[in-house]
Structures are given as structure tokens and as C-alpha cells.
Amino acid sequence: MSVIEEERVRGAVFKDINAEDEDQQPTVIESLCMNCYENGSTRLLLTKIPFFKEIIISSFSCPHCNWTNTEIQSAGRIQEQGVLYTLQVKTKEDMNREVVKSDSASTRIPQLDFEIPAFTQKGSLSTIEGLLDRAVMGLEQDQPIRKVCVLFFIIIKLIIDDPSGNSFIENPFAPQKDTALTVTHYKRTPEHNAALGIEEEENDEKPGNDLDAMRNEVLVFNTNCPECNAPANTNMKLVQIPHFKEVIIMATNCDSCGHRTNEVKSGGATEELGTRITLHLTDPSDMSRDLLKSETCSVLIPELEFELGMAALGGKFTTLEGLLKDIKDLIVSKNPFMCGDSSTADRAEKLELFGQKIDKIIAGEMDVHIILDDPAGNSYLQNVYAPDPDPEMKIEKYTRTFEQNEDLGLNDMKTEGYAEK
């Protein structure tokens, strides 16, 4: 059997989660109860949910002692970057936020000096309250003070750090910005890769000898489809954007599932100043403007009270219409809490209304502003009046804050003392 055929079989095994699919039944296996050591039963279901990709859900129950246990395990690919969620739990409503926590994620509550290290618990699909309930169970012996703090609810900070990038905390205000939740994507360390079982690729190429080749030809290398994980080819090309700079464009096409994606990396260094580009949309023709969104760029639409954080869509070279369609797809179509038991009528109606407003913006039926805010200064929006100024576009340069430099990894970068003596 070829690799592509194996991936097609894999796609048939891991079906999309659907309550109306009568054929999607769990596999029941007789297994030993670790509580009373009698025989119980384990139910296994192989399925897929948005953002968490392919998963294995297992549920154990014992008819002798009534002990039950439910676990969730990611069966999909490891994401390109790790993710760090920081949530300020301020209200009781925050306890109802739904959480996807993979087994490679660590959980910390600094106020209680409490931590659940990575790989010490199986993955789970739960709520903040569910996570804290598990914490209480672990604090029942010899730690009464911290147990009381959790039981009677104090304002706490919950931190989930997942190097695999496969964990998720719900934003109940979507598509609006969640002021209590901070999401940071980061590059994994060699220690993270070792813990995840990822082998780092050795780079034997001499520096600086590929730039001319990248300018003059399209480089092709083997990779895996980010959607179905089947073998695919990625094309890479160094492109000069007029009135801007060189960028690296990578495009992946999957022959197995038809998925297409493109990603853009800056071909230069981080700029000395950040860039904020504000465009007032006045005509449907604005949708055809070329747009470069780096992976460090945030997208804001003030009239919709909407903000898309950096790294949410990665780097993209597209049009303004393409960016808006990607935003709608991410917020509405691929939202993990828009389907199944996690979906509510109010939430679905709110996100559906947001999608309709995006459609109106694309059709030129709403008077809005689009803001690209890039602390690294590596994003671009086409000026259709170039080389003259664009009357509807404002470009501002600004000094980065300490927090922005921290997110870009610039605060720890030392450039002094490297001159040859």
C-alpha cells in the first residue's frame, strides 16, 4: 500500500465528529479497572474536531465499583509553533470556558504555587472548572490552604503552555477581543522538540549560497499536508514586492485532499520601528489590493470591535478580500465551539452575524477601517496611487514597547561585544 493510500485509509478511520452519524460507533474493549482490579469496559472513538485535528477519545467504566475515567489524546500532527495561553480568571462565568488540553501541555496557577507538568496527565476536553476540580483532587492531602483557595474561588491566573500547539482556550466574546486571555505563539526549544520526539534537521548548507538560486528559480521540497498529513510538495520562492522589500513565499498543494495554503516569511531583519497601516474602505475595488501580513501582524476592524492577534493566521501574501475570507473562515467555519455539545444558540447567532458583516465589507456595503499593526514592521498593503500618497491609507511608524520586544524575542538578544579583536 502506498503512503497516499495509507493516508486515505487514515481519513476514513478518523471521521469528522457528528452526532447524526449512526455509523460512527465507539469500539468497546474489556479492560482491567485500576481502582478495584475487576474487569470493566473501555470505549474508544477515533474522530476529528476543529483545531484539535485527529483525536482518540477513550472512556472507561467499571460496573463493580462505578469508577469512571475519560481521556482525550491527539492523533494529529504537531503544530509548527508552541502556544502559551494566559487567562485571568475573574468571574464565575470564566469557569465555564471550554478548554482543550493536550497531554504535552503544562498547567500553572502562580498564585497557588501549583503546576501540573507536561505528560503527567492525559489530554482532556473540559472547562476551567473541570481543570480546577482535577487540581482540587490533587490537593486533597496535606495542602488544605491551597485547596480552600480553589474551592471558594479567588481571582487567579491560569497558564497553559503547550509546545505541540494543540491546546486551546475558548474566547466566549468571539469575534471580539478577549481582554482576559492572552495567546502567544513561540518557537520550540531543542528541549521541547526532544520531549515531543521531534528530530531537529541538521543544516549542512553554507550560509549565503542559496539567495541567488531562490531569486531565479522555484525551490521544491517534500513536506506533509497540514490538513490531512498526506505527503505533499511545498514550493518556495524569494519575491521582491514593489515599494517594499523581499519576502519568501511558500505554497503547499495537496493532491490527496485538495488543500491549498500559502505562507509568507520576511526576507529581511526586524525593522527598527513598528508599522501601523490604516486603510479606510471606500470602494469595492479596495478588495483587490495586494496585502502582505507577516506572522507578527495583528488585524483590527474597529467598527466591529474585532482584533485578530499575531500568528493567528500565520504569514500571508494575498488580497484584502482573501484576508477577510480567511478571517471569516477562522472565526465562523473553523471555530471549535460552533459544533456539537459546545455550541449554543446565542454563540452561533453572534458568530453568524459577524460572518454576515464580513460579507458586507467585502461587497462594499459597510464603511469600515482595516488596521494592520506589525511591531516587526514587515507587513505591507498596496498603495494603488503609488508613487503618490494614498488619500485613504495612513502609515505610522512607532517605537515598540518592552512587551512587544519581548514577544519578538528582542529583549534577550545581545549584539554588543562580537566585533573581532
Tab-separated table of N, CA and C in Angstrom, residues 200-335:
chain	number	residue	atom	x	y	z
A	200	GLU	N	15.577	17.292	15.180
A	200	GLU	CA	15.922	18.545	14.513
A	200	GLU	C	16.748	18.260	13.273
A	201	GLU	N	16.421	18.969	12.208
A	201	GLU	CA	17.140	18.795	10.950
A	201	GLU	C	18.476	19.517	11.012
A	202	GLU	N	19.512	18.794	10.581
A	202	GLU	CA	20.843	19.398	10.544
A	202	GLU	C	20.991	20.228	9.280
A	203	ASN	N	21.564	21.402	9.433
A	203	ASN	CA	21.752	22.316	8.304
A	203	ASN	C	23.211	22.313	7.904
A	204	ASP	N	23.511	21.576	6.828
A	204	ASP	CA	24.903	21.475	6.368
A	204	ASP	C	25.225	22.477	5.277
A	205	GLU	N	24.252	23.327	4.910
A	205	GLU	CA	24.461	24.268	3.819
A	205	GLU	C	25.286	25.453	4.276
A	206	LYS	N	26.085	25.953	3.389
A	206	LYS	CA	26.888	27.118	3.683
A	206	LYS	C	26.018	28.361	3.632
A	207	PRO	N	26.202	29.305	4.596
A	207	PRO	CA	25.347	30.492	4.625
A	207	PRO	C	25.553	31.374	3.410
A	208	GLY	N	24.428	31.891	2.908
A	208	GLY	CA	24.505	32.897	1.851
A	208	GLY	C	24.613	32.340	0.446
A	209	ASN	N	24.644	30.998	0.277
A	209	ASN	CA	24.842	30.474	-1.069
A	209	ASN	C	23.542	30.114	-1.773
A	210	ASP	N	22.375	30.362	-1.141
A	210	ASP	CA	21.101	29.990	-1.740
A	210	ASP	C	20.286	31.194	-2.196
A	211	LEU	N	20.681	32.405	-1.855
A	211	LEU	CA	19.875	33.581	-2.172
A	211	LEU	C	19.700	33.771	-3.668
A	212	ASP	N	20.774	33.634	-4.429
A	212	ASP	CA	20.668	33.811	-5.875
A	212	ASP	C	19.772	32.751	-6.492
A	213	ALA	N	19.891	31.499	-6.001
A	213	ALA	CA	19.051	30.422	-6.525
A	213	ALA	C	17.585	30.678	-6.213
A	214	MET	N	17.280	31.180	-5.017
A	214	MET	CA	15.903	31.454	-4.629
A	214	MET	C	15.313	32.600	-5.435
A	215	ARG	N	16.140	33.547	-5.858
A	215	ARG	CA	15.645	34.670	-6.669
A	215	ARG	C	15.329	34.230	-8.097
A	216	ASN	N	16.056	33.248	-8.596
A	216	ASN	CA	15.962	32.906	-10.008
A	216	ASN	C	15.135	31.660	-10.291
A	217	GLU	N	14.787	30.885	-9.269
A	217	GLU	CA	14.021	29.671	-9.516
A	217	GLU	C	13.128	29.350	-8.324
A	218	VAL	N	12.177	28.443	-8.556
A	218	VAL	CA	11.278	27.974	-7.505
A	218	VAL	C	11.869	26.708	-6.894
A	219	LEU	N	12.114	26.733	-5.603
A	219	LEU	CA	12.650	25.570	-4.913
A	219	LEU	C	11.497	24.695	-4.426
A	220	VAL	N	11.644	23.386	-4.544
A	220	VAL	CA	10.605	22.428	-4.152
A	220	VAL	C	11.186	21.466	-3.120
A	221	PHE	N	10.451	21.256	-2.031
A	221	PHE	CA	10.886	20.274	-1.039
A	221	PHE	C	9.681	19.516	-0.504
A	222	ASN	N	9.947	18.319	-0.001
A	222	ASN	CA	8.890	17.435	0.483
A	222	ASN	C	8.402	17.865	1.859
A	223	THR	N	7.092	17.750	2.083
A	223	THR	CA	6.506	18.092	3.372
A	223	THR	C	5.232	17.269	3.548
A	224	ASN	N	4.448	17.601	4.550
A	224	ASN	CA	3.161	16.941	4.783
A	224	ASN	C	2.044	17.966	4.766
A	225	CYS	N	0.890	17.568	4.277
A	225	CYS	CA	-0.272	18.448	4.224
A	225	CYS	C	-0.713	18.813	5.639
A	226	PRO	N	-0.891	20.101	5.954
A	226	PRO	CA	-1.325	20.496	7.295
A	226	PRO	C	-2.751	20.091	7.613
A	227	GLU	N	-3.524	19.674	6.579
A	227	GLU	CA	-4.923	19.307	6.806
A	227	GLU	C	-5.091	17.810	7.012
A	228	CYS	N	-4.522	16.982	6.094
A	228	CYS	CA	-4.711	15.526	6.177
A	228	CYS	C	-3.422	14.776	6.476
A	229	ASN	N	-2.294	15.500	6.527
A	229	ASN	CA	-0.981	14.930	6.873
A	229	ASN	C	-0.426	14.009	5.789
A	230	ALA	N	-1.023	14.013	4.597
A	230	ALA	CA	-0.505	13.208	3.496
A	230	ALA	C	0.751	13.857	2.918
A	231	PRO	N	1.642	13.087	2.276
A	231	PRO	CA	2.832	13.664	1.649
A	231	PRO	C	2.447	14.690	0.585
A	232	ALA	N	3.158	15.818	0.574
A	232	ALA	CA	2.873	16.890	-0.386
A	232	ALA	C	4.169	17.610	-0.719
A	233	ASN	N	4.092	18.501	-1.692
A	233	ASN	CA	5.245	19.316	-2.086
A	233	ASN	C	4.995	20.779	-1.735
A	234	THR	N	6.022	21.436	-1.234
A	234	THR	CA	5.955	22.867	-0.946
A	234	THR	C	6.898	23.606	-1.879
A	235	ASN	N	6.383	24.615	-2.576
A	235	ASN	CA	7.182	25.457	-3.462
A	235	ASN	C	7.601	26.719	-2.725
A	236	MET	N	8.860	27.111	-2.882
A	236	MET	CA	9.389	28.277	-2.175
A	236	MET	C	10.085	29.210	-3.166
A	237	LYS	N	9.813	30.504	-3.044
A	237	LYS	CA	10.370	31.492	-3.978
A	237	LYS	C	10.622	32.797	-3.248
A	238	LEU	N	11.746	33.418	-3.523
A	238	LEU	CA	12.067	34.745	-2.995
A	238	LEU	C	11.537	35.791	-3.969
A	239	VAL	N	10.661	36.674	-3.484
A	239	VAL	CA	9.958	37.631	-4.342
A	239	VAL	C	10.211	39.052	-3.845
A	240	GLN	N	10.430	39.954	-4.776
A	240	GLN	CA	10.587	41.373	-4.461
A	240	GLN	C	9.235	42.059	-4.631
A	241	ILE	N	8.677	42.597	-3.530
A	241	ILE	CA	7.411	43.322	-3.588
A	241	ILE	C	7.704	44.792	-3.898
A	242	PRO	N	7.106	45.362	-4.957
A	242	PRO	CA	7.377	46.760	-5.327
A	242	PRO	C	7.106	47.722	-4.167
A	243	HIS	N	7.986	48.667	-4.008
A	243	HIS	CA	7.885	49.704	-2.982
A	243	HIS	C	7.939	49.122	-1.564
A	244	PHE	N	8.478	47.878	-1.439
A	244	PHE	CA	8.565	47.296	-0.106
A	244	PHE	C	9.893	46.564	0.048
A	245	LYS	N	9.901	45.258	0.129
A	245	LYS	CA	11.142	44.511	0.353
A	245	LYS	C	10.979	43.090	-0.173
A	246	GLU	N	12.034	42.302	-0.017
A	246	GLU	CA	11.987	40.909	-0.418
A	246	GLU	C	11.296	40.058	0.648
A	247	VAL	N	10.493	39.098	0.171
A	247	VAL	CA	9.835	38.159	1.080
A	247	VAL	C	9.977	36.752	0.505
A	248	ILE	N	9.845	35.765	1.373
A	248	ILE	CA	9.881	34.361	0.965
A	248	ILE	C	8.450	33.831	0.985
A	249	ILE	N	7.963	33.379	-0.175
A	249	ILE	CA	6.606	32.835	-0.289
A	249	ILE	C	6.703	31.326	-0.412
A	250	MET	N	5.954	30.614	0.442
A	250	MET	CA	5.905	29.152	0.405
A	250	MET	C	4.465	28.716	0.175
A	251	ALA	N	4.238	27.890	-0.838
A	251	ALA	CA	2.896	27.419	-1.188
A	251	ALA	C	2.875	25.900	-1.191
A	252	THR	N	1.856	25.330	-0.542
A	252	THR	CA	1.707	23.873	-0.461
A	252	THR	C	0.379	23.458	-1.093
A	253	ASN	N	0.437	22.504	-2.014
A	253	ASN	CA	-0.762	21.936	-2.639
A	253	ASN	C	-0.796	20.446	-2.340
A	254	CYS	N	-1.937	19.968	-1.854
A	254	CYS	CA	-2.069	18.555	-1.505
A	254	CYS	C	-2.890	17.841	-2.564
A	255	ASP	N	-2.299	16.837	-3.222
A	255	ASP	CA	-3.018	16.055	-4.233
A	255	ASP	C	-4.001	15.086	-3.601
A	256	SER	N	-3.831	14.797	-2.315
A	256	SER	CA	-4.684	13.810	-1.656
A	256	SER	C	-6.049	14.384	-1.277
A	257	CYS	N	-6.045	15.569	-0.588
A	257	CYS	CA	-7.323	16.146	-0.135
A	257	CYS	C	-7.665	17.457	-0.836
A	258	GLY	N	-6.746	17.974	-1.661
A	258	GLY	CA	-7.014	19.213	-2.393
A	258	GLY	C	-6.744	20.481	-1.602
A	259	HIS	N	-6.236	20.359	-0.369
A	259	HIS	CA	-5.993	21.542	0.459
A	259	HIS	C	-4.851	22.380	-0.119
A	260	ARG	N	-5.029	23.683	-0.083
A	260	ARG	CA	-4.001	24.608	-0.557
A	260	ARG	C	-3.728	25.647	0.516
A	261	THR	N	-2.467	25.992	0.672
A	261	THR	CA	-2.108	27.009	1.647
A	261	THR	C	-0.865	27.734	1.181
A	262	ASN	N	-0.740	28.995	1.596
A	262	ASN	CA	0.489	29.737	1.318
A	262	ASN	C	0.919	30.458	2.579
A	263	GLU	N	2.206	30.583	2.738
A	263	GLU	CA	2.768	31.230	3.923
A	263	GLU	C	3.881	32.156	3.495
A	264	VAL	N	4.003	33.265	4.202
A	264	VAL	CA	4.992	34.276	3.849
A	264	VAL	C	5.930	34.501	5.021
A	265	LYS	N	7.228	34.522	4.729
A	265	LYS	CA	8.238	34.849	5.725
A	265	LYS	C	8.991	36.083	5.249
A	266	SER	N	9.322	36.948	6.187
A	266	SER	CA	10.085	38.127	5.818
A	266	SER	C	11.485	37.735	5.383
A	267	GLY	N	11.933	38.349	4.265
A	267	GLY	CA	13.267	38.062	3.778
A	267	GLY	C	14.332	38.922	4.419
A	268	GLY	N	13.919	39.845	5.279
A	268	GLY	CA	14.874	40.745	5.913
A	268	GLY	C	14.798	40.680	7.421
A	269	ALA	N	15.477	41.620	8.055
A	269	ALA	CA	15.536	41.649	9.512
A	269	ALA	C	14.328	42.399	10.077
A	270	THR	N	14.155	42.314	11.395
A	270	THR	CA	13.129	43.092	12.073
A	270	THR	C	13.462	44.576	11.957
A	271	GLU	N	12.477	45.380	11.548
A	271	GLU	CA	12.707	46.799	11.360
A	271	GLU	C	12.943	47.500	12.707
A	272	GLU	N	13.593	48.661	12.642
A	272	GLU	CA	13.895	49.415	13.861
A	272	GLU	C	12.613	49.904	14.534
A	273	LEU	N	11.587	50.217	13.729
A	273	LEU	CA	10.311	50.698	14.251
A	273	LEU	C	9.176	49.796	13.808
A	274	GLY	N	8.111	49.732	14.596
A	274	GLY	CA	6.915	49.022	14.197
A	274	GLY	C	6.129	49.832	13.178
A	275	THR	N	5.184	49.163	12.491
A	275	THR	CA	4.384	49.822	11.450
A	275	THR	C	2.900	49.577	11.697
A	276	ARG	N	2.114	50.636	11.614
A	276	ARG	CA	0.665	50.527	11.716
A	276	ARG	C	0.052	51.130	10.448
A	277	ILE	N	-0.660	50.306	9.677
A	277	ILE	CA	-1.268	50.730	8.416
A	277	ILE	C	-2.776	50.761	8.596
A	278	THR	N	-3.387	51.921	8.333
A	278	THR	CA	-4.836	52.078	8.458
A	278	THR	C	-5.426	52.434	7.095
A	279	LEU	N	-6.353	51.604	6.614
A	279	LEU	CA	-6.999	51.839	5.320
A	279	LEU	C	-8.486	52.054	5.530
A	280	HIS	N	-9.003	53.173	4.990
A	280	HIS	CA	-10.437	53.443	5.007
A	280	HIS	C	-11.036	52.865	3.734
A	281	LEU	N	-11.916	51.871	3.876
A	281	LEU	CA	-12.509	51.226	2.712
A	281	LEU	C	-13.624	52.099	2.150
A	282	THR	N	-13.451	52.548	0.931
A	282	THR	CA	-14.422	53.442	0.301
A	282	THR	C	-15.009	52.891	-0.988
A	283	ASP	N	-14.448	51.786	-1.492
A	283	ASP	CA	-14.893	51.265	-2.780
A	283	ASP	C	-14.659	49.759	-2.823
A	284	PRO	N	-15.546	48.987	-3.467
A	284	PRO	CA	-15.328	47.539	-3.569
A	284	PRO	C	-14.004	47.167	-4.220
A	285	SER	N	-13.441	48.072	-5.042
A	285	SER	CA	-12.156	47.779	-5.687
A	285	SER	C	-11.019	47.672	-4.681
A	286	ASP	N	-11.228	48.177	-3.449
A	286	ASP	CA	-10.196	48.049	-2.415
A	286	ASP	C	-9.926	46.586	-2.088
A	287	MET	N	-10.888	45.710	-2.370
A	287	MET	CA	-10.725	44.291	-2.051
A	287	MET	C	-9.618	43.644	-2.868
A	288	SER	N	-9.249	44.246	-4.010
A	288	SER	CA	-8.220	43.662	-4.877
A	288	SER	C	-6.817	44.145	-4.527
A	289	ARG	N	-6.673	44.989	-3.504
A	289	ARG	CA	-5.337	45.457	-3.102
A	289	ARG	C	-4.495	44.270	-2.616
A	290	ASP	N	-3.253	44.202	-3.079
A	290	ASP	CA	-2.317	43.193	-2.574
A	290	ASP	C	-1.996	43.483	-1.117
A	291	LEU	N	-1.791	42.415	-0.360
A	291	LEU	CA	-1.571	42.565	1.072
A	291	LEU	C	-0.568	41.525	1.548
A	292	LEU	N	0.394	41.970	2.312
A	292	LEU	CA	1.351	41.072	2.960
A	292	LEU	C	1.171	41.184	4.467
A	293	LYS	N	0.719	40.103	5.079
A	293	LYS	CA	0.569	40.055	6.531
A	293	LYS	C	1.622	39.108	7.081
A	294	SER	N	2.559	39.659	7.831
A	294	SER	CA	3.576	38.802	8.429
A	294	SER	C	2.977	38.070	9.619
A	295	GLU	N	3.677	37.059	10.128
A	295	GLU	CA	3.157	36.279	11.257
A	295	GLU	C	3.182	37.066	12.566
A	296	THR	N	3.808	38.262	12.560
A	296	THR	CA	3.827	39.102	13.763
A	296	THR	C	2.793	40.217	13.700
A	297	CYS	N	1.933	40.201	12.689
A	297	CYS	CA	0.993	41.299	12.446
A	297	CYS	C	-0.389	40.988	13.023
A	298	SER	N	-0.979	41.975	13.696
A	298	SER	CA	-2.360	41.885	14.172
A	298	SER	C	-3.269	42.620	13.194
A	299	VAL	N	-4.520	42.162	13.098
A	299	VAL	CA	-5.510	42.781	12.208
A	299	VAL	C	-6.667	43.291	13.062
A	300	LEU	N	-7.038	44.562	12.884
A	300	LEU	CA	-8.118	45.161	13.652
A	300	LEU	C	-9.170	45.751	12.721
A	301	ILE	N	-10.438	45.614	13.109
A	301	ILE	CA	-11.556	46.280	12.448
A	301	ILE	C	-12.332	46.987	13.551
A	302	PRO	N	-12.034	48.261	13.840
A	302	PRO	CA	-12.625	48.956	14.992
A	302	PRO	C	-14.148	48.973	14.969
A	303	GLU	N	-14.748	49.122	13.792
A	303	GLU	CA	-16.209	49.210	13.711
A	303	GLU	C	-16.892	47.914	14.146
A	304	LEU	N	-16.185	46.798	14.073
A	304	LEU	CA	-16.730	45.507	14.510
A	304	LEU	C	-16.204	45.113	15.884
A	305	GLU	N	-15.390	45.990	16.489
A	305	GLU	CA	-14.736	45.684	17.762
A	305	GLU	C	-13.984	44.359	17.666
A	306	PHE	N	-13.301	44.175	16.542
A	306	PHE	CA	-12.627	42.909	16.254
A	306	PHE	C	-11.122	43.102	16.216
A	307	GLU	N	-10.401	42.140	16.805
A	307	GLU	CA	-8.945	42.132	16.734
A	307	GLU	C	-8.465	40.698	16.579
A	308	LEU	N	-7.631	40.471	15.580
A	308	LEU	CA	-7.019	39.166	15.344
A	308	LEU	C	-5.558	39.260	15.743
A	309	GLY	N	-5.157	38.502	16.754
A	309	GLY	CA	-3.806	38.588	17.276
A	309	GLY	C	-2.758	38.068	16.311
A	310	MET	N	-1.504	38.403	16.606
A	310	MET	CA	-0.403	37.951	15.770
A	310	MET	C	-0.322	36.427	15.781
A	311	ALA	N	0.101	35.872	14.659
A	311	ALA	CA	0.308	34.426	14.448
A	311	ALA	C	-0.990	33.648	14.294
A	312	ALA	N	-2.161	34.305	14.433
A	312	ALA	CA	-3.423	33.566	14.339
A	312	ALA	C	-3.619	32.962	12.948
A	313	LEU	N	-3.261	33.696	11.911
A	313	LEU	CA	-3.381	33.185	10.547
A	313	LEU	C	-2.023	32.930	9.907
A	314	GLY	N	-0.948	33.153	10.660
A	314	GLY	CA	0.382	33.000	10.093
A	314	GLY	C	0.695	34.109	9.112
A	315	GLY	N	1.781	33.950	8.379
A	315	GLY	CA	2.139	34.915	7.354
A	315	GLY	C	1.389	34.639	6.065
A	316	LYS	N	0.876	35.698	5.410
A	316	LYS	CA	0.089	35.519	4.188
A	316	LYS	C	0.414	36.607	3.175
A	317	PHE	N	0.484	36.209	1.910
A	317	PHE	CA	0.554	37.157	0.804
A	317	PHE	C	-0.694	36.926	-0.023
A	318	THR	N	-1.642	37.835	0.044
A	318	THR	CA	-2.954	37.634	-0.555
A	318	THR	C	-3.526	39.001	-0.931
A	319	THR	N	-4.826	39.071	-1.112
A	319	THR	CA	-5.507	40.350	-1.310
A	319	THR	C	-6.298	40.681	-0.045
A	320	LEU	N	-6.812	41.899	0.023
A	320	LEU	CA	-7.621	42.275	1.178
A	320	LEU	C	-8.863	41.388	1.269
A	321	GLU	N	-9.452	41.061	0.115
A	321	GLU	CA	-10.602	40.169	0.120
A	321	GLU	C	-10.216	38.786	0.634
A	322	GLY	N	-9.055	38.297	0.205
A	322	GLY	CA	-8.594	36.997	0.668
A	322	GLY	C	-8.381	36.960	2.166
A	323	LEU	N	-7.835	38.042	2.735
A	323	LEU	CA	-7.623	38.108	4.182
A	323	LEU	C	-8.948	38.079	4.935
A	324	LEU	N	-9.930	38.849	4.452
A	324	LEU	CA	-11.231	38.886	5.120
A	324	LEU	C	-11.926	37.527	5.050
A	325	LYS	N	-11.794	36.833	3.932
A	325	LYS	CA	-12.386	35.497	3.825
A	325	LYS	C	-11.710	34.518	4.768
A	326	ASP	N	-10.388	34.654	4.920
A	326	ASP	CA	-9.670	33.787	5.859
A	326	ASP	C	-10.101	34.061	7.297
A	327	ILE	N	-10.333	35.336	7.623
A	327	ILE	CA	-10.791	35.696	8.969
A	327	ILE	C	-12.167	35.091	9.235
A	328	LYS	N	-13.062	35.215	8.258
A	328	LYS	CA	-14.405	34.645	8.418
A	328	LYS	C	-14.331	33.130	8.579
A	329	ASP	N	-13.481	32.508	7.791
A	329	ASP	CA	-13.339	31.049	7.861
A	329	ASP	C	-12.818	30.623	9.225
A	330	LEU	N	-11.850	31.363	9.763
A	330	LEU	CA	-11.260	31.027	11.057
A	330	LEU	C	-12.244	31.221	12.200
A	331	ILE	N	-12.959	32.354	12.187
A	331	ILE	CA	-13.836	32.699	13.307
A	331	ILE	C	-15.152	31.930	13.268
A	332	VAL	N	-15.701	31.720	12.065
A	332	VAL	CA	-17.034	31.123	11.949
A	332	VAL	C	-16.957	29.633	11.610
A	333	SER	N	-16.316	29.303	10.486
A	333	SER	CA	-16.356	27.916	9.996
A	333	SER	C	-15.515	26.965	10.824
A	334	LYS	N	-14.323	27.427	11.283
A	334	LYS	CA	-13.407	26.525	11.984
A	334	LYS	C	-13.400	26.732	13.487
A	335	ASN	N	-14.371	27.467	13.998
A	335	ASN	CA	-14.425	27.671	15.449
A	335	ASN	C	-14.806	26.363	16.134
